[in-house]
Coordinates of C-alpha atoms (C1' of nucleotides) in Angstrom, one line a residue:
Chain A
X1 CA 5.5 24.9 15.6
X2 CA 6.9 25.0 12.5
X3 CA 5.8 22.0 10.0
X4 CA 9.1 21.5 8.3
X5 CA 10.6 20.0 11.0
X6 CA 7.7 17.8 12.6
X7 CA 6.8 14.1 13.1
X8 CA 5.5 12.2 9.8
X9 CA 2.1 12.2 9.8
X10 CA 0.5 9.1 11.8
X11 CA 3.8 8.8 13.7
X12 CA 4.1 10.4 17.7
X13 CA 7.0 10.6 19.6
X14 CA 6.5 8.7 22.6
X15 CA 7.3 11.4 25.9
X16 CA 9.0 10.6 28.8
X17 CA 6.0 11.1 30.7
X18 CA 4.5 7.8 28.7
X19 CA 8.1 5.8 29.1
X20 CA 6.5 4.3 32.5
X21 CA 3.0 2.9 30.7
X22 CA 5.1 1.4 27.6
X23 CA 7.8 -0.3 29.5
X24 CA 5.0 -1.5 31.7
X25 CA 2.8 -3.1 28.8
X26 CA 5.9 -4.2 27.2
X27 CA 7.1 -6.3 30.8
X28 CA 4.0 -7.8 30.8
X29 CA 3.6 -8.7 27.1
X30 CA 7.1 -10.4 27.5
X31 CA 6.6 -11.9 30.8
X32 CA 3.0 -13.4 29.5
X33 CA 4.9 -15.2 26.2
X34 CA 7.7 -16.6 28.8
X35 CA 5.0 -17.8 30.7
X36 CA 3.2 -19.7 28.1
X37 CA 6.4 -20.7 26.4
X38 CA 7.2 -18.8 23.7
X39 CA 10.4 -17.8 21.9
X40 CA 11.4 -14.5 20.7
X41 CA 11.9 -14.1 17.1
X42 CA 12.2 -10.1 15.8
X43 CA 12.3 -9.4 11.9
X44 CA 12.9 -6.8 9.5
X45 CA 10.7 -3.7 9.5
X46 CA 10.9 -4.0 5.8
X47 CA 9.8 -7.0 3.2
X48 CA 9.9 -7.5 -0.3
X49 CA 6.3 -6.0 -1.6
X50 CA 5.7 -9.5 -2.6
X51 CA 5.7 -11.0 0.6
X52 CA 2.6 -9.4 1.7
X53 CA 1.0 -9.2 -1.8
X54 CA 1.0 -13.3 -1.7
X55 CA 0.7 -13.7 1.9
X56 CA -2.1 -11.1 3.2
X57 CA -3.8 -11.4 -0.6
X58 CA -4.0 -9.1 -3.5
X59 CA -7.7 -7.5 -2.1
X60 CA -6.7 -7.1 1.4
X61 CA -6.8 -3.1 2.5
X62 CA -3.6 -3.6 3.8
X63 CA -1.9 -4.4 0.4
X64 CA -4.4 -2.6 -1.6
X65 CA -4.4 1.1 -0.2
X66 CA -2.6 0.7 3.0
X67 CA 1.2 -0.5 1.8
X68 CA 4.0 1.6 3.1
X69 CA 6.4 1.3 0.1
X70 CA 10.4 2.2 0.6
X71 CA 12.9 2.2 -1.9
X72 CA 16.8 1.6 -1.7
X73 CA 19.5 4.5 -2.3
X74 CA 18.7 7.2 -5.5
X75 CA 20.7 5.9 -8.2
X76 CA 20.9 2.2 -6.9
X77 CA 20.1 -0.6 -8.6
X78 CA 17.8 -0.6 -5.6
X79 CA 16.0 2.4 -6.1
X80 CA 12.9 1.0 -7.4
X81 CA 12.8 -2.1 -5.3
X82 CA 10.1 -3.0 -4.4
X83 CA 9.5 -2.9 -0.6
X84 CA 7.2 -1.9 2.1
X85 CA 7.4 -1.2 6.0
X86 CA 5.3 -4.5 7.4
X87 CA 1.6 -3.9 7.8
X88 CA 1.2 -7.2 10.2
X89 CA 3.8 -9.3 12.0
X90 CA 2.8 -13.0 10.6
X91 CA 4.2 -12.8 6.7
X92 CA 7.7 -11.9 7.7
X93 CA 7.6 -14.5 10.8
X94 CA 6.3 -17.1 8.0
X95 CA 8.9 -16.1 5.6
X96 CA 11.9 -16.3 8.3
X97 CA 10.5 -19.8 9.7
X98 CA 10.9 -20.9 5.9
X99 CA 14.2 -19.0 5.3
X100 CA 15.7 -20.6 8.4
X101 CA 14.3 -24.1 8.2
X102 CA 12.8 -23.4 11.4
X103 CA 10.5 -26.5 10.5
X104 CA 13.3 -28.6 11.6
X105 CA 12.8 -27.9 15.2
X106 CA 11.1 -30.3 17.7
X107 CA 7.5 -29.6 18.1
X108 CA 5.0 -26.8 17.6
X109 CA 6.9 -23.5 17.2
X110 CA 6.0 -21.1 19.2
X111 CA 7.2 -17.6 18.6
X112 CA 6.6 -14.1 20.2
X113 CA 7.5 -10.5 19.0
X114 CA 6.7 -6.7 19.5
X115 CA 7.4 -4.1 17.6
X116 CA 6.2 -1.2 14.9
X117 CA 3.5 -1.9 11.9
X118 CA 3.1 0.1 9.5
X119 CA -0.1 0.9 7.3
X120 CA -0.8 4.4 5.3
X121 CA -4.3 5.3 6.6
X122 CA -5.4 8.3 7.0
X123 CA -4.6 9.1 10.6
X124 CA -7.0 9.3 13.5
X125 CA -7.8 8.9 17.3
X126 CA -6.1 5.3 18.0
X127 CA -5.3 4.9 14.9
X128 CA -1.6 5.6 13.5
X129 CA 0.7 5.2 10.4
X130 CA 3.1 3.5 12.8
X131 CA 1.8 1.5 15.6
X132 CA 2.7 -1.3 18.0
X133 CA 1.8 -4.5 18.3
X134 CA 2.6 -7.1 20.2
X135 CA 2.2 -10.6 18.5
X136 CA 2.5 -14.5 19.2
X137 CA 2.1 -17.1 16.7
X138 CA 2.3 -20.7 16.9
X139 CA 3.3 -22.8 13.8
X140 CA 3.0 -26.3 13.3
X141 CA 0.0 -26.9 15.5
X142 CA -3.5 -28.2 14.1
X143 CA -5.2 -28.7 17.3
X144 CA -7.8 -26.7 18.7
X145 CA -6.7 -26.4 22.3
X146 CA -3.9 -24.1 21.1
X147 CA -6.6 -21.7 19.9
X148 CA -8.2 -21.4 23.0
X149 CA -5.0 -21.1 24.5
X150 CA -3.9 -18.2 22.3
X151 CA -7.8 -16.6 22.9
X152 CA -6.6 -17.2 26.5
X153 CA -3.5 -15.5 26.6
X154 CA -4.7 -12.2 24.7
X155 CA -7.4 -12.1 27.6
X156 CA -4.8 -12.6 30.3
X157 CA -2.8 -9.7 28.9
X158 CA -5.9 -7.4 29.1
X159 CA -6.9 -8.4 32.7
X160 CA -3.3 -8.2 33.7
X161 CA -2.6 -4.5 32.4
X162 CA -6.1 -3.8 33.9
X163 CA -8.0 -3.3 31.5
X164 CA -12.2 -4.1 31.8
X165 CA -14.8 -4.3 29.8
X166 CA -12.8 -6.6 27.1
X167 CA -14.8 -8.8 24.8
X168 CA -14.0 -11.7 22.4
X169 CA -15.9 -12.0 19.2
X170 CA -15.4 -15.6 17.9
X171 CA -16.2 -17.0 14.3
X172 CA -14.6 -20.3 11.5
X173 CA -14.6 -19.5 8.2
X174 CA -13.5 -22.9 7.3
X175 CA -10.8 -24.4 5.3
X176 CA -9.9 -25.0 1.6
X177 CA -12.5 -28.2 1.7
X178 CA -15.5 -26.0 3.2
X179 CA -14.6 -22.4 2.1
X180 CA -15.9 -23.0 -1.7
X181 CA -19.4 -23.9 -0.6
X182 CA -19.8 -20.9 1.8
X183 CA -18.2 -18.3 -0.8
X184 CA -21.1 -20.0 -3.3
X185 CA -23.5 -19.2 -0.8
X186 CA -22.8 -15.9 -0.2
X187 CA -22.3 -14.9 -4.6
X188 CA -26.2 -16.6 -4.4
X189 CA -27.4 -14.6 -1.8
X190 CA -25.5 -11.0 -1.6
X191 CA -25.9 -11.6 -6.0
X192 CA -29.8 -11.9 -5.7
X193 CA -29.7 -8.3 -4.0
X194 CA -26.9 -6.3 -5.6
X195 CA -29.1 -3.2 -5.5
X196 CA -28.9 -3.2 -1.6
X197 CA -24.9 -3.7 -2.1
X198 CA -22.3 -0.6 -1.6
X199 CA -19.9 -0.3 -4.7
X200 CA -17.2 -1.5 -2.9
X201 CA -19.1 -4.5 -1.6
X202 CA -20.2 -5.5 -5.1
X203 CA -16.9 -5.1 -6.1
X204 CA -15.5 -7.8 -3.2
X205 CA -18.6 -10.2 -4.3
X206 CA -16.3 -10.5 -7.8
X207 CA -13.1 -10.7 -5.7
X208 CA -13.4 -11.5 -1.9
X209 CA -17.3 -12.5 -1.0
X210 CA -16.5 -13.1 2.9
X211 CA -15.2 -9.8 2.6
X212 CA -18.8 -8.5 2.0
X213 CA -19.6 -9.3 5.5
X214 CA -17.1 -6.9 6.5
X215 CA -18.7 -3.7 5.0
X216 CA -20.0 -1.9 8.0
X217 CA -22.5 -0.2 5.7
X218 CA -24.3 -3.8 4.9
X219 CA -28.0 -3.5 6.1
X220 CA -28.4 -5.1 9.5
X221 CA -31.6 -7.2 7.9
X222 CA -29.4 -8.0 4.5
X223 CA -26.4 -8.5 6.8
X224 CA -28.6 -11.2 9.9
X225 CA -30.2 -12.9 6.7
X226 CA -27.1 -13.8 5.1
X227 CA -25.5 -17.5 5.0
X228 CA -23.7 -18.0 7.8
X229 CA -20.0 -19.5 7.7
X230 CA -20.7 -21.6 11.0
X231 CA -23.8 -23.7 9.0
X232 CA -21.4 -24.5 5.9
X233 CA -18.4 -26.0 7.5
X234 CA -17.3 -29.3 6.6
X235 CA -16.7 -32.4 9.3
X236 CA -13.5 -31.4 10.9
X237 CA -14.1 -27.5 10.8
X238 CA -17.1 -28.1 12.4
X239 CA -15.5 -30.4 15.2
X240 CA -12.2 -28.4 15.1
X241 CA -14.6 -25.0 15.9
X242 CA -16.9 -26.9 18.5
X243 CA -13.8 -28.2 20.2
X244 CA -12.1 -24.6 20.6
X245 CA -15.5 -23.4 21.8
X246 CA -15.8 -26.3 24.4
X247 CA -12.0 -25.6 25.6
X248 CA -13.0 -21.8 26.2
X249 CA -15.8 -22.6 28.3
X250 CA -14.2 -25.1 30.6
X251 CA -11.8 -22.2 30.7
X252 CA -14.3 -19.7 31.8
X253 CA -13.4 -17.4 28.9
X254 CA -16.6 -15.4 27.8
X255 CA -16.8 -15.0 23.9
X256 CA -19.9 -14.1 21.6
X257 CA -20.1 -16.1 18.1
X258 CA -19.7 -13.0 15.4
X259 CA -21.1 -14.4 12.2
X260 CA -19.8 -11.2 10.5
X261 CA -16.5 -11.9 11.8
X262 CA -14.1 -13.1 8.9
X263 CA -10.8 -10.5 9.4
X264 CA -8.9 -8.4 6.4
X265 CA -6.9 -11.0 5.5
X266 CA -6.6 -13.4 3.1
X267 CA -4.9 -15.8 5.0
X268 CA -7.1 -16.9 7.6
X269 CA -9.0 -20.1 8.0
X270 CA -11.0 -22.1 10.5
X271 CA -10.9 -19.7 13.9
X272 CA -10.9 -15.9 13.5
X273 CA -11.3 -13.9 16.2
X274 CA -11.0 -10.2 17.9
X275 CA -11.4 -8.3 20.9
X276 CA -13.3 -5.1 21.5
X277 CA -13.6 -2.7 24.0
X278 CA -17.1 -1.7 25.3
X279 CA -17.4 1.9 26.2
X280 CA -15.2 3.6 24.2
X281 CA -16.8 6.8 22.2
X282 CA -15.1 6.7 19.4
X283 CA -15.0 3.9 16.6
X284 CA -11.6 2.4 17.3
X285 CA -12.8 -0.4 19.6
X286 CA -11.1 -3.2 18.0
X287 CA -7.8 -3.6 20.4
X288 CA -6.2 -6.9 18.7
X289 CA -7.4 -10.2 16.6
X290 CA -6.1 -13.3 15.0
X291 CA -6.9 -16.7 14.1
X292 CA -5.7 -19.9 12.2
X293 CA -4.1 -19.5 8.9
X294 CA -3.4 -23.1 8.2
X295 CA -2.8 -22.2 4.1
X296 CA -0.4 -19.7 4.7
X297 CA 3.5 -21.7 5.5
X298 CA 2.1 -23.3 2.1
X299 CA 1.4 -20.5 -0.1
X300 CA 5.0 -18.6 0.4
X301 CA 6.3 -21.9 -0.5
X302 CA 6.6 -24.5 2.3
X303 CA 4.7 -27.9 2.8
X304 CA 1.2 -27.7 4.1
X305 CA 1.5 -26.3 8.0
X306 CA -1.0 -25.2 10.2
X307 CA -0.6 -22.4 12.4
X308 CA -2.4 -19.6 14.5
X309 CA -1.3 -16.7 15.5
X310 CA -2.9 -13.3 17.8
X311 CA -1.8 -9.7 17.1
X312 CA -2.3 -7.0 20.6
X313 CA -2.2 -3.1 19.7
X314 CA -0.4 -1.5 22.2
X315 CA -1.3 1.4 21.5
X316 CA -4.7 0.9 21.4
X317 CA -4.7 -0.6 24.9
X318 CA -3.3 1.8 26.4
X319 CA -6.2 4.5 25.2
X320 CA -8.5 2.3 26.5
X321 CA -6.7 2.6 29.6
X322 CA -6.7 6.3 29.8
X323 CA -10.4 5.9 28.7
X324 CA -11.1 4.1 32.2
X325 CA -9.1 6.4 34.0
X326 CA -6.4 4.3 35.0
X327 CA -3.2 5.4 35.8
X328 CA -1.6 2.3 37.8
X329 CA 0.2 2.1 34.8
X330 CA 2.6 5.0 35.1
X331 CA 4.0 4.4 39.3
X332 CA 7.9 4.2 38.7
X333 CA 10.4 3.0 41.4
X334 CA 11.3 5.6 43.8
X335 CA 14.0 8.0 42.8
X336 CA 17.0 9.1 44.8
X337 CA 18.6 12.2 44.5
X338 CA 21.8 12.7 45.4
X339 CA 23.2 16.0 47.0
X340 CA 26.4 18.0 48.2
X341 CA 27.1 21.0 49.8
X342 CA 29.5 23.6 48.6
X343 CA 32.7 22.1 50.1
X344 CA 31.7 18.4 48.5
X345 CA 33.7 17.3 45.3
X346 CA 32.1 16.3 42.7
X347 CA 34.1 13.0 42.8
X348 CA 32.7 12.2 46.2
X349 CA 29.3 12.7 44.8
X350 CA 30.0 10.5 41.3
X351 CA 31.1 7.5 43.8
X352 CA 28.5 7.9 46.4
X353 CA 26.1 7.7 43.2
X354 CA 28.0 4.7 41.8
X355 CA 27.7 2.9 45.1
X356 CA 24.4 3.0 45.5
X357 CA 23.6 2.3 42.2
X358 CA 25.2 -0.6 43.1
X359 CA 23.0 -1.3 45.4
X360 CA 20.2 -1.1 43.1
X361 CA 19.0 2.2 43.8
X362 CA 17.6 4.8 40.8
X363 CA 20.3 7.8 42.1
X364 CA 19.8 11.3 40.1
X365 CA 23.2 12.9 41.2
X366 CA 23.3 16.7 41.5
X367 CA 26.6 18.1 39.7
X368 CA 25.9 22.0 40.4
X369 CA 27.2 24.1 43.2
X370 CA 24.0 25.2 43.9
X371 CA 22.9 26.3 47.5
X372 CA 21.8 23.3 49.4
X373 CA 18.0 24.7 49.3
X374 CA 17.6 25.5 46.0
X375 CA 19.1 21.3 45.3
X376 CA 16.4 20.2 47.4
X377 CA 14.1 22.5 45.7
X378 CA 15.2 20.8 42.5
X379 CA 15.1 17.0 43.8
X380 CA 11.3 17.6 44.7
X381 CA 10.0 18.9 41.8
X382 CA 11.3 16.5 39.5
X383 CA 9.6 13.8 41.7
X384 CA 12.2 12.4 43.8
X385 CA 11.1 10.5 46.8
X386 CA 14.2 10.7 48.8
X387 CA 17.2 13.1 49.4
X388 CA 20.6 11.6 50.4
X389 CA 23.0 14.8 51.0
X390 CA 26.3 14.0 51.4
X391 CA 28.8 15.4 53.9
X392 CA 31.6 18.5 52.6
X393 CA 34.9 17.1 52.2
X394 CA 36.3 17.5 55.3
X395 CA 34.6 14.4 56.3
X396 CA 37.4 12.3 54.7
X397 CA 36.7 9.9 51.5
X398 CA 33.8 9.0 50.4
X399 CA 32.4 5.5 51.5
X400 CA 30.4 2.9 53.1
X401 CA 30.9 4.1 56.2
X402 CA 30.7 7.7 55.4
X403 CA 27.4 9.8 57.4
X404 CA 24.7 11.0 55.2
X405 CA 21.5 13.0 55.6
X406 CA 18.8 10.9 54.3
X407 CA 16.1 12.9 53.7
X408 CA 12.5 11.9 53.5
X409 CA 11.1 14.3 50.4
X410 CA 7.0 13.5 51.5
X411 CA 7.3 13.3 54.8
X412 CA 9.7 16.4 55.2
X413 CA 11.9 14.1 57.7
X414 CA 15.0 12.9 57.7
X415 CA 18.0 11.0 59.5
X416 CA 21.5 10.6 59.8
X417 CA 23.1 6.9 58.6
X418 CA 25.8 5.3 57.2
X419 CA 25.6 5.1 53.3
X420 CA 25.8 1.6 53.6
X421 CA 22.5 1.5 55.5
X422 CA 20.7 3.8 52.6
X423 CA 19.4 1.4 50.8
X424 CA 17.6 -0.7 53.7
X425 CA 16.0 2.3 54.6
X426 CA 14.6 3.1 51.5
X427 CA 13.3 0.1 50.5
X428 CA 10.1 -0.9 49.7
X429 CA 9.0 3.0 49.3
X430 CA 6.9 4.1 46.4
X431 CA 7.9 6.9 44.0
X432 CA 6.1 9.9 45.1
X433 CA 2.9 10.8 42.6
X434 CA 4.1 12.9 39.8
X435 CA 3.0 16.8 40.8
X436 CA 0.4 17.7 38.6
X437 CA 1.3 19.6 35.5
X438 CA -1.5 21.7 33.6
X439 CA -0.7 21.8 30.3
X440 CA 1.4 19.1 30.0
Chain B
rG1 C1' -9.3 8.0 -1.1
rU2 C1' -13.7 11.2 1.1
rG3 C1' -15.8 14.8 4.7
rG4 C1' -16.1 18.4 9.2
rC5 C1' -13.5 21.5 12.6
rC6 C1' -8.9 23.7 13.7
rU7 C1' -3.5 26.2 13.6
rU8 C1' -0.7 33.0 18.0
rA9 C1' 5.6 31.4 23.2
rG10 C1' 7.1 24.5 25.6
rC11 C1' 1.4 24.1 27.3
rU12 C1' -3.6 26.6 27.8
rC13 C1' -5.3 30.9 25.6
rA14 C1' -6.0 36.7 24.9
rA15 C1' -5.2 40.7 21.4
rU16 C1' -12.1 45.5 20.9
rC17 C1' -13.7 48.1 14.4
rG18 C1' -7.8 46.0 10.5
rG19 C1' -3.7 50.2 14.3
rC20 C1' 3.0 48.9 19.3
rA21 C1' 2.0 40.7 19.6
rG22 C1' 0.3 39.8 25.4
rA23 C1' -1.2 36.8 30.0
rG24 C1' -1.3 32.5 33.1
rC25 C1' 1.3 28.0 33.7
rA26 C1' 6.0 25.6 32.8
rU27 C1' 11.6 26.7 32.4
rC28 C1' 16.0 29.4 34.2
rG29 C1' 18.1 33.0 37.7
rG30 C1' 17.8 36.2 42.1
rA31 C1' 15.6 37.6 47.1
rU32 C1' 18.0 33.1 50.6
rU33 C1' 26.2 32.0 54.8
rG34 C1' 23.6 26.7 53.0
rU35 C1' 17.2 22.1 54.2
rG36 C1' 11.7 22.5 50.1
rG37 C1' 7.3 22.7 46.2
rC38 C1' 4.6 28.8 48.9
rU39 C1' 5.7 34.2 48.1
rC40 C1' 8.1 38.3 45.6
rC41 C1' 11.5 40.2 41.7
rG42 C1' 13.8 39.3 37.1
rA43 C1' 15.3 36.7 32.5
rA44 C1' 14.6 33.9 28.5
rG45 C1' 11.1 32.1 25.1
rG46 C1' 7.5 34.6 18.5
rU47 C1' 9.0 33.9 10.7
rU48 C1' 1.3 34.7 14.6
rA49 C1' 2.0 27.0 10.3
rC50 C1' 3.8 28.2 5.2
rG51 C1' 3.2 31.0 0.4
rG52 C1' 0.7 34.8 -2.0
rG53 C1' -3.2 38.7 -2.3
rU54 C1' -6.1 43.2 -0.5
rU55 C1' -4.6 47.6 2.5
rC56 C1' -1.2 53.5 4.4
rG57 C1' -1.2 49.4 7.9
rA58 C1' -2.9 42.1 8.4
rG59 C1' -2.5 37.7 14.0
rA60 C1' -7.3 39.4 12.2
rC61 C1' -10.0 40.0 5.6
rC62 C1' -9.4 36.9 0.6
rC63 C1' -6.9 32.7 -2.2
rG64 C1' -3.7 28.5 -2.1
rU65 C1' -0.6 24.8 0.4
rA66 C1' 0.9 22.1 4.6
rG67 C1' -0.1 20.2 9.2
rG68 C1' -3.2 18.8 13.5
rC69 C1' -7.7 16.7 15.6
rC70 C1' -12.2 14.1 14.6
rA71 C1' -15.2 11.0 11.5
rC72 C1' -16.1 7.6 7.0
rC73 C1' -13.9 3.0 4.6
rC74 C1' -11.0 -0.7 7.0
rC75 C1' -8.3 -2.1 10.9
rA76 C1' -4.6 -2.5 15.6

RNA sequence: GUGGCCUUAGCUCAAUCGGCAGAGCAUCGGAUUGUGGCUCCGAAGGUUACGGGUUCGAGACCCGUAGGCCACCCCA
């Protein structure tokens, strides 16, 4: 218990009893952006400061209270660089697809990672200094369809971990011909009733007026009477948004229009959109969110590129699992424990192991010269489904042909069979449920 | 950055008025010349978060610090 030796404040250790539920999430997250034909692309954990300063925007809480700075070795010319742990995926994606002339490439880019973000809140239920995310973008892509497919995607992912009760909140903020005239709208409005304004709000007014909307302490009257972005977009936004709209209905996809919806980030334009979690108690409900951020390949330097892009907390997801009470999540492949009386070697035991490894089998090998009962004993409390207790030495070498016990560990049966017929006769079984563990 | 609650064994918690730091669970071993999770016996496990103060004596009272949980802002 002692603090000096203790996880950094906002980080966890991930137990083995959760290894079951992340490797899960993560199969499916990878599966999904096979499936929908995207590549893999994984950068560093670290960027210059100035990446996210310019990309993200100087008045983003990310970049303004949340950077996680690091600095090179003492006494290095490095020492005082200036870098930070990523808060968000899409900078550094945008800064490698510049770096490596990704632009070359034929057609739309279409990228996926997942990995840690990093942002120095203040630490709280589903919310973390480090956290996971899993994240697609697509670069090079103006039309709308690929924002309903990316709204799509994020919604598959939730329905295909399980999870219910998922909504998507849906807004444009425009673009760089539109955005003007809204952000003049809202300095007329929110500036004819500063006294109703937080400090912080009247301080985004100045700097970020969208931002305004944000502040979850606006009043609900000041907030529903306030210009919305959807009555002040230009032509094309207005066709680009009505398209994406008409795409997810064909589709099926439910989505409520958020006029308040217009994300932490600078970079975004046209479609924004996140998706909540009804039910949960406490405030974290927001379980991923993205949009188009057609500006953004242009501001760190490249030629004008649209793109769109959808970030999935991991993390988040799976407390909303555990919220609902699911635990489908954590089943594992049924384990196989392998055994030997007091007379078999421990090299027949490592090669029976090996073989059926082979075979494809999850084979925990028992190396102690324990009494036969007290292995059993053993093999069933840590959760294995099945025994295989191999014959003393006497028996001759270990091999295919060799007779083991195969014990049954739920049904308390068990046979005698060839190791070569081990692994038909497993098959197909299910781990046994973990034995509950108060406490743990 | 702000606020509330909290901190005793791996986990959940006791410890009367300030008087020998304990239990249950979990772990390991034994009872068991060889097939079970039960039962019984035993072992191991502690800087009572850390630092200071009051006191003959502090897990308890006081001060400070750190950490945890929760909430605000914002977000995943």
């Amino acid at each position: 218990m002692t603090d000096r030796l203790a996880a950094p404040r906002g980080t966890r250790d991930l137990l083995p009893d959760e290894g079951p539920a992340w490797s899960r999430l993560e199969r499916i997250a990878a599966g999904l952006s096979e499936r929908y034909a995207f590549e893999r692309i994984d950068t560093p954990l670290f960027e210059p400061v100035e990446l996210f300063a310019r990309g993200l925007g100087e008045s983003s809480d990310a970049v303004e209270k949340e950077m996680f700075r690091v600095s090179g070795a003492r006494g290095s010319d490095e020492e005082r660089a200036e870098w930070a742990l990523r808060p968000e995926p899409t900078a550094g994606i945008v800064r490698a697809y510049l770096e490596h002339g990704l632009q070359v490439r034929p057609g739309p880019l279409r990228l996926w990672m997942i990995g840690p973000m990093f942002r120095y809140d203040r630490p709280q239920a589903g919310r973390y200094r480090q956290f996971s995310q899993w994240d697609v973008e697509v670069i090079g892509d103006p039309g709308p369809m690929v924002d309903a497919e990316v709204i799509e995607l994020a919604g598959r992912f939730y329905a295909e971990v399980g999870l219910r009760n998922v909504v998507a909140h849906l807004n444009s903020i425009g673009d760089a011909a539109c955005r003007p005239g809204y952000r003049a709208a809202l300095v007329g409005y929110f500036g004819a009733r500063l006294e109703h304004l937080t400090d912080d709000s009247r301080r985004r007014l100045a700097v970020n007026p969208l931002r305004v909307l944000d502040d979850k302490l606006l009043e609900p009257e000041l907030a529903a009477g306030a210009p919305r972005a959807v009555d002040h977009l230009c032509d094309r936004c207005r066709a680009h948004f009505r398209a994406v709209c008409e795409l997810l209905d064909r589709q099926g996809i439910a989505y409520a229009i958020d006029h308040r919806l217009v994300r932490g980030l600078d970079y975004y334009t046209r479609t924004t959109f996140e998706f909540f979690v009804a039910g949960r108690e406490g405030q974290q409900q927001a379980l991923g969110g993205g949009g188009r951020y057609d500006g953004l390949v242009e501001l760190l330097g490249g030629s004008p590129t649209p793109a769109i892009g959808v970030g999935i907390g991991l993390d988040r997801t799976l407390l909303a699992l555990a919220d609902q009470g699911d635990t489908s999540l954590t089943t594992r492949s049924a384990l196989l424990a392998l055994l030997g009386r007091e007379g078999t070697s421990l090299g027949a035991r490592l090669a029976a192991a090996s073989w059926l490894r082979d075979a494809g089998l999850a084979v925990r090998a028992d190396g102690s010269e324990r009494r036969l009962g007290r292995q059993i004993d053993s093999a069933a409390r840590i959760g294995a489904r099945w025994a295989v207790i191999l014959p003393d030495d006497s028996a001759g070498e270990v091999g295919e042909r060799t007779v083991v016990v195969l014990r049954d560990l739920v049904a308390g049966e068990q046979q005698e069979l060839r190791l070569a017929d081990v692994p038909a006769a497993v098959s197909g079984t299910a781990q046994q449920p973990p034995r509950a563990v108060p406490g743990v």
